[in-house]
Amino acid sequence: MYIPLIGQDGIREIITIGIGKSAGIISRLTNAHVYITVPDLYIIKSELNCPFYANLLDNVSLISMEFSGYLTGLINLIIPYESALNLVDLISGEEMDSVEMDVVRIDTLMETGNIIISCTMSALCNIIPSHLKYHLPLYRNDKKNVILIDLNQTEFKVTILVRIRFEIQDRMIEGDVIFLLTPSSFENLISCIVGIAGGDKA
Amino acid sequence: MSYSHDIKNRQYLDILPVGICIISSNLEISMWNEKLENWTGINAESVLNESLSDVAPAFSDPLIMERLKMAFAGGGPVILSYRFHPHMFPFPLEHQNEGRYQRTTIIPFDLSDEETNAMIVVEDVSLITDQVQSYRRIQKLIVNELEERKRAEKSLAVANNKLNTLSAINRHDLQNLLMALDGYLTFSLQKNPNDDVRHYLDKMKKVTDVMKKQVQFTRDYQDMGIQAPEWFNVYDLAYSSLGGIAYRGVDLVCDTKQLKILADPLIQKAIYNLMENAVRHGVHTTRITISSDIRGDELILIIQDNGNGVPDNIKNRIFERGFGSNTGLGLFLTKEILAITGISILENGREGEGARFELHIPAGFYTE
């Protein structure tokens, strides 16, 4: 799969704008300084696996949302389980001894994830010609390898893996935003970026 | 009655157990279901075409407004958690909102040939939130209690350790003194004293021997209750105890090859005491039988011999401290060791037919 440089740069820029916007909203929501950076971005045609993922038996929290239309795919926010607990506690200002993701915490994490996902999708939608249809976001936690197997079994074969880093109250929490797209959706996305940039796809 | 401007079958939305409101892209209300009427006390007809933020002021928050606009611009559903937005559609009276929590989801949708609308779904999650808070409180209490217990156990271990050290020093000193006393008594007896004096010296020597045994006992049992309980195979305990008894000609029949019990590590001494008693006090004991029986939740471990048995008039006293013809501590300490893990013991054999000890082991403290 050939990806023009302008396409790769465009994807990075759009996602960085979306993620940056989400950091602003989370900061205002929580009255805390929240920074989210995008240290790494990979576009992968094959299945998600090493070297991107290690410690496959660790538990992770996953928020995912399916979409269809001009772009068809699945967007996922994956955060290591313990980091997700820390993130929720930092965001909600509640220091809990418990290591359990109860429904109150899940709800808080869902809103945080929803902000990141919505901002990113909104940034993408600014460059495509029509609105997308969305399913409601879903939460689950499971072992990393089980989630990766499930993601690899979807029909969406092009992956945009975005490493994100939250900085909240001097703490650093890392997670991944994973876009899974159908090959044709990915082509559509690249075409839009190239079209806006006024460049030649080749 | 609620009013629906756009939805033909609005009665479906009225029967749902959630509040539902539909807004247009300019944030005007086009539908307000019955549940929202009940919660807010605001009539559906009165809110038609009204601005959402006028009817539900929580939506006038610039942050919520920004997210609403993003949803209409194609960003997808918006989730407003009850942690940060507990009352998007509040009850009319302030006190009615105490302890009440709402979870709000905003779902944009496009109807054919029309502009984008959004459905706002409001769930009352007060009950589950309350349960989680209770659960958290209980969890915190348990954690605190566990920490408290750990601290107490640590303090107890330190205190025990100090007592053991003190006890060991005293025992050592006492043993030295007893050894000296024993030596002087021996020397005195070698000086050919008259019968009266010899009589008393013999008595003193016997008393000294008992004292030595008592000191030995305190050493043997000083670790009782110090170590964490462990699982022991009864069959192994029985056979290793029999090997230590300096009596020959006693058969051991043990039917409990798989049985394991949770007990203080001194259980070995407890079983040894019971078997040693069978041989010592049974006088003509030739067989010791070990078997088990389930009664209700308990397992009964039976240790039986074919010796003289325990006389009826002392049955009730054999586990008392100081009772007995040797040190008077053997069965008392056996009972104490067993009690550490909730095991009780009684003797119910028939005099003349042999002793029969029953160890009552509670559920969870044995496996077969």
Coordinates of C-alpha atoms in Angstrom, one line a residue:
Chain A
M1 CA 0.0 0.0 0.0
Y2 CA 1.5 3.3 -1.1
I3 CA 0.9 6.2 1.1
P4 CA 2.0 9.6 -0.1
L5 CA 4.1 11.6 2.3
I6 CA 1.5 14.4 2.2
G7 CA -1.1 11.9 3.3
Q8 CA 0.9 10.7 6.2
D9 CA 1.7 14.2 7.3
G10 CA -2.0 15.2 6.9
I11 CA -3.2 12.3 9.0
R12 CA -0.7 13.3 11.7
E13 CA -1.7 16.9 11.6
I14 CA -5.5 16.2 11.8
I15 CA -5.1 13.8 14.6
T16 CA -2.8 16.1 16.5
I17 CA -5.3 18.9 16.2
G18 CA -8.1 16.6 17.4
I19 CA -6.1 15.3 20.3
G20 CA -5.0 18.8 21.3
K21 CA -8.5 20.1 21.3
S22 CA -9.6 17.2 23.5
A23 CA -6.9 18.1 26.0
G24 CA -8.3 21.6 26.2
I25 CA -11.8 20.4 26.9
I26 CA -10.6 17.9 29.5
S27 CA -8.6 20.6 31.2
R28 CA -11.6 22.9 31.4
L29 CA -13.9 20.1 32.5
T30 CA -11.6 19.0 35.3
N31 CA -10.1 22.4 36.2
A32 CA -6.7 20.7 36.0
H33 CA -3.8 21.2 33.5
V34 CA -4.1 18.3 31.1
Y35 CA -1.7 18.0 28.2
I36 CA -2.0 15.3 25.6
T37 CA 0.8 14.8 23.1
V38 CA 1.2 12.5 20.2
P39 CA 4.7 11.2 20.3
D40 CA 4.3 8.5 17.7
L41 CA 2.0 7.6 14.8
Y42 CA 2.2 4.5 12.7
I43 CA 0.1 3.4 9.6
I44 CA 0.0 -0.3 9.4
K45 CA -1.5 -2.4 6.7
S46 CA -0.9 -5.8 8.4
E47 CA -2.3 -7.0 11.7
L48 CA -1.6 -5.2 14.9
N49 CA 1.2 -7.0 16.8
C50 CA 4.7 -6.6 18.0
P51 CA 6.8 -4.5 18.0
F52 CA 3.9 -2.1 18.8
Y53 CA 2.7 -4.2 21.6
A54 CA 4.5 -5.9 24.5
N55 CA 3.2 -7.3 27.8
L56 CA 0.4 -8.9 26.0
L57 CA -1.1 -10.5 29.1
D58 CA -1.6 -7.2 30.9
N59 CA -5.1 -5.9 31.4
V60 CA -6.2 -2.9 29.4
S61 CA -9.3 -0.7 29.3
L62 CA -10.8 -0.1 25.9
I63 CA -13.3 2.4 24.7
S64 CA -14.4 1.8 21.1
M65 CA -16.8 3.4 18.7
E66 CA -17.9 2.2 15.3
F67 CA -18.6 4.5 12.4
S68 CA -19.8 4.2 8.8
G69 CA -20.3 6.3 5.7
Y70 CA -17.6 8.0 3.7
L71 CA -15.2 6.4 6.2
T72 CA -16.1 3.1 7.7
G73 CA -14.2 1.7 10.6
L74 CA -13.7 1.6 14.4
I75 CA -11.9 4.0 16.6
N76 CA -10.5 2.7 19.9
L77 CA -8.8 4.2 22.9
I78 CA -6.7 1.7 24.8
I79 CA -5.1 2.5 28.1
P80 CA -3.4 0.0 30.5
Y81 CA -5.9 -0.9 33.2
E82 CA -3.9 0.5 36.1
S83 CA -3.1 3.7 34.1
A84 CA -6.8 4.0 33.4
L85 CA -7.6 3.9 37.1
N86 CA -4.9 6.5 37.8
L87 CA -6.3 8.6 35.0
V88 CA -9.8 8.5 36.3
D89 CA -8.6 9.3 39.9
L90 CA -6.5 12.2 38.7
I91 CA -9.3 13.6 36.5
S92 CA -12.0 13.2 39.1
G93 CA -9.7 14.3 42.0
E94 CA -10.6 11.2 44.0
E95 CA -7.7 9.2 45.4
M96 CA -9.1 5.7 45.9
D97 CA -7.3 2.7 47.5
S98 CA -9.4 0.4 45.4
V99 CA -8.0 -1.2 42.2
E100 CA -11.3 -1.9 40.7
M101 CA -12.9 -0.1 37.8
D102 CA -16.4 0.2 39.2
V103 CA -19.3 1.7 37.2
V104 CA -18.7 5.3 38.5
R105 CA -15.1 5.1 37.3
I106 CA -16.1 3.6 34.0
D107 CA -18.5 6.4 33.4
T108 CA -15.8 9.0 34.1
L109 CA -13.4 7.2 31.8
M110 CA -16.1 6.9 29.2
E111 CA -16.6 10.7 29.2
T112 CA -12.8 11.3 29.0
G113 CA -12.5 8.8 26.2
N114 CA -15.5 10.2 24.4
I115 CA -14.0 13.6 24.4
I116 CA -10.7 12.3 22.9
I117 CA -12.6 10.2 20.3
S118 CA -15.1 12.9 19.4
C119 CA -12.5 15.6 19.0
T120 CA -10.4 13.3 16.8
M121 CA -13.4 12.3 14.7
S122 CA -14.6 15.9 14.5
A123 CA -11.2 16.9 13.1
L124 CA -11.4 14.1 10.5
C125 CA -14.9 15.0 9.6
N126 CA -13.8 18.6 8.8
I127 CA -12.1 17.3 5.7
I128 CA -14.5 14.7 4.4
P129 CA -17.6 15.6 2.3
S130 CA -20.3 14.0 4.4
H131 CA -21.3 13.2 8.0
L132 CA -20.6 9.7 9.4
K133 CA -23.0 7.5 11.3
Y134 CA -21.9 6.4 14.7
H135 CA -22.7 3.6 17.1
L136 CA -22.6 4.5 20.8
P137 CA -19.2 4.1 22.5
L138 CA -18.6 0.8 24.3
Y139 CA -16.3 0.1 27.3
R140 CA -14.6 -3.2 28.1
N141 CA -11.5 -4.4 29.9
D142 CA -9.6 -7.5 29.0
K143 CA -6.2 -8.8 28.5
K144 CA -4.3 -7.0 25.8
N145 CA -3.8 -10.0 23.6
V146 CA -7.5 -10.8 23.7
I147 CA -8.4 -7.3 22.6
L148 CA -5.8 -7.3 19.8
I149 CA -7.1 -10.6 18.5
D150 CA -10.6 -9.1 18.4
L151 CA -9.4 -6.0 16.6
N152 CA -7.5 -8.1 14.1
Q153 CA -10.6 -10.1 13.3
T154 CA -12.6 -7.1 12.1
E155 CA -13.1 -6.3 8.5
F156 CA -11.1 -3.1 8.9
K157 CA -7.6 -3.9 7.6
V158 CA -5.8 -0.6 7.7
T159 CA -4.7 0.6 11.1
I160 CA -3.6 4.1 12.2
L161 CA -1.9 3.6 15.5
V162 CA -1.5 6.8 17.5
R163 CA 0.5 6.8 20.7
I164 CA -0.8 9.4 23.1
R165 CA 0.7 10.7 26.3
F166 CA -1.4 12.4 29.0
E167 CA 0.3 14.7 31.4
I168 CA -1.8 15.4 34.4
Q169 CA -0.5 16.9 37.7
D170 CA 3.0 15.9 37.0
R171 CA 1.9 12.3 36.1
M172 CA 2.5 10.7 32.8
I173 CA 0.0 8.2 31.4
E174 CA 0.3 6.6 28.0
G175 CA -2.3 5.1 25.8
D176 CA -3.2 4.4 22.2
V177 CA -5.8 5.7 19.8
I178 CA -6.3 3.0 17.2
F179 CA -8.2 3.7 14.0
L180 CA -9.2 0.7 12.0
L181 CA -10.4 1.5 8.5
T182 CA -11.5 -0.4 5.5
P183 CA -8.9 -0.1 2.7
S184 CA -11.4 2.0 0.6
S185 CA -12.0 4.3 3.5
F186 CA -8.3 4.8 4.0
E187 CA -8.1 5.6 0.3
N188 CA -10.9 8.1 0.7
L189 CA -9.2 9.7 3.6
I190 CA -5.9 10.1 1.7
S191 CA -7.7 11.5 -1.3
C192 CA -9.4 14.2 0.9
I193 CA -6.1 15.2 2.5
V194 CA -4.3 15.3 -0.9
G195 CA -7.2 17.3 -2.4
I196 CA -7.2 19.8 0.4
A197 CA -3.4 20.2 0.2
G198 CA -3.8 20.7 -3.5
G199 CA -1.1 18.2 -4.1
D200 CA -0.8 15.2 -6.4
K201 CA -1.6 11.9 -4.7
A202 CA 1.5 10.4 -6.4
Chain B
M1 CA -49.1 15.0 27.7
S2 CA -45.8 15.3 25.8
Y3 CA -45.6 16.8 22.4
S4 CA -43.7 15.5 19.5
H5 CA -43.1 17.6 16.5
D6 CA -41.1 15.3 14.4
I7 CA -41.6 11.8 15.5
K8 CA -44.8 10.1 14.4
N9 CA -44.7 7.3 16.9
R10 CA -43.7 9.5 19.9
Q11 CA -45.7 7.3 22.2
Y12 CA -42.8 4.7 21.9
L13 CA -40.5 7.3 23.4
D14 CA -43.0 8.0 26.2
I15 CA -43.0 4.5 27.4
L16 CA -39.3 4.2 27.8
P17 CA -37.9 4.4 31.3
V18 CA -35.4 7.2 30.3
G19 CA -35.8 10.9 29.6
I20 CA -35.7 11.7 25.9
C21 CA -35.4 15.1 24.3
I22 CA -34.8 15.8 20.6
I23 CA -33.1 19.0 19.5
S24 CA -32.4 20.6 16.1
S25 CA -29.0 21.8 15.1
N26 CA -29.9 25.3 16.3
L27 CA -30.5 23.7 19.7
E28 CA -34.2 24.1 19.8
I29 CA -36.4 21.4 21.4
S30 CA -38.6 19.4 19.0
M31 CA -39.5 16.6 21.4
W32 CA -39.8 16.1 25.1
N33 CA -41.0 12.8 26.4
E34 CA -43.2 11.9 29.3
K35 CA -40.4 10.8 31.6
L36 CA -38.7 14.2 31.3
E37 CA -42.1 15.8 32.1
N38 CA -42.3 13.7 35.3
W39 CA -38.7 14.5 36.3
T40 CA -38.6 18.2 35.6
G41 CA -42.2 19.1 36.0
I42 CA -42.0 20.9 32.7
N43 CA -44.8 20.3 30.3
A44 CA -43.8 19.1 26.8
E45 CA -45.9 21.6 24.9
S46 CA -44.4 24.5 26.8
V47 CA -40.9 23.6 25.6
L48 CA -41.6 23.1 21.9
N49 CA -39.3 25.3 19.8
E50 CA -37.7 26.6 23.0
S51 CA -33.9 26.9 23.3
L52 CA -32.5 23.9 25.1
S53 CA -30.3 26.1 27.3
D54 CA -33.3 28.1 28.4
V55 CA -35.2 25.0 29.5
A56 CA -32.2 23.1 30.9
P57 CA -29.7 25.8 31.9
A58 CA -26.9 23.3 32.5
F59 CA -26.6 23.2 28.7
S60 CA -25.6 26.9 28.6
D61 CA -22.2 25.9 30.0
P62 CA -19.8 26.9 27.2
L63 CA -18.0 23.6 27.4
I64 CA -21.2 21.6 26.9
M65 CA -22.1 24.0 24.1
E66 CA -18.8 23.4 22.4
R67 CA -19.3 19.6 22.6
L68 CA -22.8 19.9 21.3
K69 CA -21.6 21.9 18.3
M70 CA -18.8 19.3 17.8
A71 CA -21.5 16.5 17.8
F72 CA -23.5 18.4 15.2
A73 CA -20.4 19.0 13.1
G74 CA -19.8 15.2 12.8
G75 CA -17.9 14.3 15.9
G76 CA -20.3 11.6 17.0
P77 CA -22.2 11.0 20.3
V78 CA -21.4 12.9 23.4
I79 CA -21.3 11.3 26.8
L80 CA -21.9 13.4 29.9
S81 CA -20.9 11.4 32.9
Y82 CA -22.7 11.7 36.2
R83 CA -19.4 12.4 37.9
F84 CA -19.1 15.8 36.1
H85 CA -22.7 16.4 35.1
P86 CA -25.1 14.9 37.6
H87 CA -28.2 17.0 36.9
M88 CA -28.5 18.1 33.3
F89 CA -32.3 17.9 33.7
P90 CA -32.8 18.7 37.3
F91 CA -35.9 18.1 39.4
P92 CA -37.9 21.3 40.1
L93 CA -37.0 21.5 43.8
E94 CA -33.4 21.7 44.9
H95 CA -33.7 19.1 47.7
Q96 CA -35.1 16.6 45.2
N97 CA -31.8 16.5 43.4
E98 CA -29.8 15.5 46.5
G99 CA -28.5 11.9 46.0
R100 CA -29.9 11.9 42.4
Y101 CA -27.6 11.3 39.5
Q102 CA -28.2 11.4 35.7
R103 CA -26.2 10.0 32.9
T104 CA -26.7 11.9 29.7
T105 CA -25.9 10.8 26.2
I106 CA -26.3 13.0 23.1
I107 CA -26.7 11.2 19.9
P108 CA -26.7 13.1 16.6
F109 CA -28.8 11.7 13.7
D110 CA -29.7 12.6 10.2
L111 CA -33.2 12.0 8.9
S112 CA -33.6 11.8 5.2
D113 CA -33.8 15.2 3.5
E114 CA -33.6 16.9 6.8
E115 CA -30.9 18.6 8.8
T116 CA -29.1 16.9 11.6
N117 CA -30.9 16.5 14.9
A118 CA -29.8 15.1 18.2
M119 CA -31.5 12.8 20.6
I120 CA -30.6 13.5 24.3
V121 CA -31.1 10.4 26.4
V122 CA -31.1 10.8 30.2
E123 CA -30.9 7.8 32.5
D124 CA -31.4 8.0 36.3
V125 CA -28.4 6.2 37.7
S126 CA -28.9 7.2 41.3
L127 CA -29.5 3.7 42.6
I128 CA -26.4 2.2 41.0
T129 CA -24.3 5.2 42.0
D130 CA -25.5 4.9 45.6
Q131 CA -24.6 1.2 45.6
V132 CA -21.2 1.8 44.3
Q133 CA -20.6 4.5 46.9
S134 CA -21.7 2.0 49.6
Y135 CA -19.5 -0.7 48.1
R136 CA -16.6 1.7 48.2
R137 CA -17.2 2.6 51.8
I138 CA -17.4 -1.1 52.8
Q139 CA -14.2 -1.8 50.7
K140 CA -12.4 1.1 52.5
L141 CA -13.5 -0.3 55.9
I142 CA -12.2 -3.7 55.0
V143 CA -8.9 -2.3 53.8
N144 CA -8.6 -0.2 57.0
E145 CA -9.4 -3.2 59.1
L146 CA -6.9 -5.4 57.3
E147 CA -4.2 -2.8 57.7
E148 CA -5.1 -2.5 61.4
R149 CA -4.9 -6.2 61.8
K150 CA -1.5 -6.3 60.0
R151 CA -0.2 -3.7 62.3
A152 CA -1.5 -5.6 65.3
E153 CA 0.0 -8.8 64.1
K154 CA 3.3 -7.1 63.5
S155 CA 3.3 -5.7 67.1
L156 CA 2.2 -9.0 68.4
A157 CA 5.1 -10.8 66.6
V158 CA 7.6 -8.3 68.0
A159 CA 6.2 -8.8 71.5
N160 CA 6.2 -12.6 71.1
N161 CA 9.7 -12.5 69.9
K162 CA 10.8 -10.5 72.9
L163 CA 9.0 -12.8 75.3
N164 CA 10.6 -15.8 73.6
T165 CA 14.0 -14.3 73.9
L166 CA 13.4 -13.5 77.6
S167 CA 12.0 -16.9 78.1
A168 CA 15.0 -18.6 76.4
I169 CA 17.4 -16.6 78.6
N170 CA 15.5 -17.5 81.8
R171 CA 15.3 -21.1 80.7
H172 CA 19.0 -21.3 80.0
D173 CA 19.8 -19.8 83.4
L174 CA 17.4 -22.1 85.2
Q175 CA 18.8 -25.2 83.4
N176 CA 22.3 -24.3 84.6
L177 CA 21.0 -23.8 88.2
L178 CA 19.1 -27.1 88.0
M179 CA 22.1 -28.9 86.6
A180 CA 24.2 -27.5 89.6
L181 CA 21.4 -28.5 92.0
D182 CA 21.2 -32.0 90.5
G183 CA 25.0 -32.3 90.8
Y184 CA 25.0 -31.3 94.5
L185 CA 22.2 -33.7 95.2
T186 CA 24.1 -36.5 93.5
F187 CA 27.3 -35.6 95.5
S188 CA 25.2 -35.5 98.7
L189 CA 23.8 -39.0 98.0
Q190 CA 27.3 -40.3 97.4
K191 CA 28.3 -39.2 101.0
N192 CA 26.2 -42.0 102.5
P193 CA 23.7 -40.0 104.4
N194 CA 21.5 -41.6 107.0
D195 CA 18.1 -43.0 105.9
D196 CA 16.1 -39.9 106.8
V197 CA 18.4 -37.6 104.9
R198 CA 18.6 -40.0 101.9
H199 CA 14.8 -40.1 101.9
Y200 CA 14.6 -36.3 101.6
L201 CA 17.5 -36.1 99.1
D202 CA 15.7 -38.7 96.9
K203 CA 12.6 -36.6 97.0
M204 CA 14.6 -33.5 96.1
K205 CA 16.2 -35.3 93.2
K206 CA 12.7 -36.3 91.9
V207 CA 11.4 -32.8 92.2
T208 CA 14.5 -31.6 90.3
D209 CA 13.8 -34.1 87.5
V210 CA 10.2 -32.8 87.3
M211 CA 11.5 -29.2 87.1
K212 CA 13.9 -30.2 84.3
K213 CA 11.0 -31.7 82.4
Q214 CA 8.9 -28.6 82.9
V215 CA 11.7 -26.4 81.6
Q216 CA 12.1 -28.8 78.6
F217 CA 8.3 -28.4 78.0
T218 CA 8.5 -24.6 77.9
R219 CA 11.2 -24.9 75.2
D220 CA 9.2 -27.4 73.1
Y221 CA 6.1 -25.3 73.1
Q222 CA 7.4 -21.8 73.1
D223 CA 6.6 -21.4 69.4
M224 CA 3.0 -22.4 69.8
G225 CA 0.8 -20.0 67.7
I226 CA 3.8 -18.1 66.4
Q227 CA 4.0 -19.6 62.9
A228 CA 1.2 -19.4 60.4
P229 CA -1.0 -22.6 60.2
E230 CA 0.0 -25.0 57.5
W231 CA -1.6 -28.1 55.8
F232 CA -0.5 -31.4 57.2
N233 CA -1.2 -34.9 56.0
V234 CA -2.7 -36.9 58.9
Y235 CA -1.2 -40.2 57.7
D236 CA 2.3 -38.7 57.6
L237 CA 1.8 -37.1 61.0
A238 CA 0.7 -40.4 62.5
Y239 CA 3.6 -42.5 61.1
S240 CA 6.3 -40.0 61.9
S241 CA 4.9 -39.8 65.5
L242 CA 4.9 -43.5 65.9
G243 CA 8.5 -43.7 64.8
G244 CA 9.5 -41.4 67.7
I245 CA 7.8 -43.5 70.4
A246 CA 10.3 -45.7 72.1
Y247 CA 7.8 -48.6 72.3
R248 CA 7.8 -51.7 70.2
G249 CA 5.0 -54.0 69.2
V250 CA 2.3 -51.4 68.5
D251 CA 0.5 -51.6 65.2
L252 CA -0.8 -48.4 63.6
V253 CA -3.8 -48.6 61.3
C254 CA -4.5 -45.3 59.5
D255 CA -7.4 -45.0 57.1
T256 CA -6.9 -41.4 56.3
K257 CA -4.2 -41.4 53.6
Q258 CA -5.5 -38.3 51.7
L259 CA -6.8 -36.3 54.7
K260 CA -5.0 -33.0 55.3
I261 CA -5.7 -30.6 58.1
L262 CA -4.9 -27.0 58.6
A263 CA -3.0 -26.7 61.9
D264 CA -0.3 -25.0 63.8
P265 CA 3.1 -26.4 62.9
L266 CA 3.3 -27.9 66.5
I267 CA 0.5 -30.3 65.4
Q268 CA 3.3 -32.9 65.1
K269 CA 3.8 -32.7 68.9
A270 CA 0.1 -32.8 69.5
I271 CA -0.4 -36.1 67.6
Y272 CA 2.8 -37.5 69.2
N273 CA 1.3 -36.7 72.6
L274 CA -1.9 -38.5 71.8
M275 CA -0.1 -41.6 70.5
E276 CA 2.5 -41.5 73.3
N277 CA -0.4 -41.4 75.8
A278 CA -2.0 -44.4 74.1
V279 CA 1.2 -46.4 74.6
R280 CA 2.2 -45.0 78.0
H281 CA -1.2 -45.1 79.8
G282 CA -2.7 -47.9 77.8
V283 CA -0.1 -50.2 79.4
H284 CA -0.8 -53.2 77.2
T285 CA -1.7 -51.2 74.0
T286 CA -0.9 -53.2 70.8
R287 CA -2.9 -51.3 68.2
I288 CA -3.7 -47.7 67.4
T289 CA -6.4 -47.0 64.9
I290 CA -6.9 -43.6 63.1
S291 CA -10.0 -43.0 61.1
S292 CA -12.3 -40.2 60.1
D293 CA -16.0 -39.5 59.8
I294 CA -18.0 -36.6 58.4
R295 CA -20.7 -35.1 60.7
G296 CA -22.5 -32.1 59.2
D297 CA -19.9 -29.6 58.3
E298 CA -17.3 -31.1 60.6
L299 CA -14.8 -33.8 60.1
I300 CA -14.2 -36.0 63.1
L301 CA -10.7 -37.5 63.3
I302 CA -10.7 -40.5 65.6
I303 CA -7.6 -41.8 67.3
Q304 CA -8.3 -45.0 69.2
D305 CA -6.3 -47.6 71.0
N306 CA -6.9 -51.0 72.6
G307 CA -5.2 -50.3 75.9
N308 CA -6.7 -49.7 79.3
G309 CA -8.7 -46.6 78.4
V310 CA -9.2 -43.6 80.5
P311 CA -11.0 -44.1 83.9
D312 CA -14.4 -42.6 83.9
N313 CA -13.7 -40.5 87.0
I314 CA -10.9 -38.5 85.3
K315 CA -12.3 -38.2 81.8
N316 CA -13.4 -34.6 82.4
R317 CA -10.0 -33.6 83.7
I318 CA -7.4 -35.0 81.4
F319 CA -7.2 -31.9 79.3
E320 CA -6.7 -29.6 82.4
R321 CA -3.4 -28.0 83.0
G322 CA -1.4 -29.8 85.6
F323 CA -3.5 -32.9 85.6
G324 CA -1.7 -36.2 84.9
S325 CA 1.0 -38.5 86.2
N326 CA 3.9 -37.1 84.1
T327 CA 4.2 -33.3 83.6
G328 CA 0.5 -32.7 83.5
L329 CA 1.0 -30.5 80.4
G330 CA 0.9 -33.0 77.5
L331 CA -2.8 -33.2 76.8
F332 CA -3.4 -29.6 78.0
L333 CA -1.0 -28.3 75.3
T334 CA -2.3 -30.7 72.8
K335 CA -5.8 -29.1 73.2
E336 CA -4.2 -25.7 73.0
I337 CA -2.3 -26.4 69.8
L338 CA -5.4 -27.9 68.1
A339 CA -7.5 -24.9 69.3
I340 CA -5.3 -22.5 67.3
T341 CA -7.1 -23.6 64.1
G342 CA -10.5 -24.2 65.7
I343 CA -10.1 -27.9 66.3
S344 CA -11.6 -29.2 69.5
I345 CA -10.8 -32.5 71.2
L346 CA -12.6 -34.9 73.6
E347 CA -12.1 -38.4 74.9
N348 CA -15.1 -40.8 74.8
G349 CA -13.6 -44.3 75.0
R350 CA -14.7 -46.9 77.4
E351 CA -12.6 -47.7 80.4
G352 CA -11.1 -51.2 79.9
E353 CA -11.6 -51.1 76.2
G354 CA -9.1 -48.4 75.2
A355 CA -8.9 -44.6 74.8
R356 CA -10.8 -42.9 72.0
F357 CA -9.9 -39.3 71.1
E358 CA -12.2 -37.3 68.8
L359 CA -10.8 -34.3 67.0
H360 CA -13.5 -32.1 65.7
I361 CA -12.2 -30.2 62.6
P362 CA -14.4 -27.4 61.3
A363 CA -15.2 -27.0 57.6
G364 CA -12.5 -25.3 55.6
F365 CA -9.8 -26.7 57.9
Y366 CA -9.6 -30.1 56.2
T367 CA -9.4 -31.5 52.7
E368 CA -9.8 -35.1 51.7

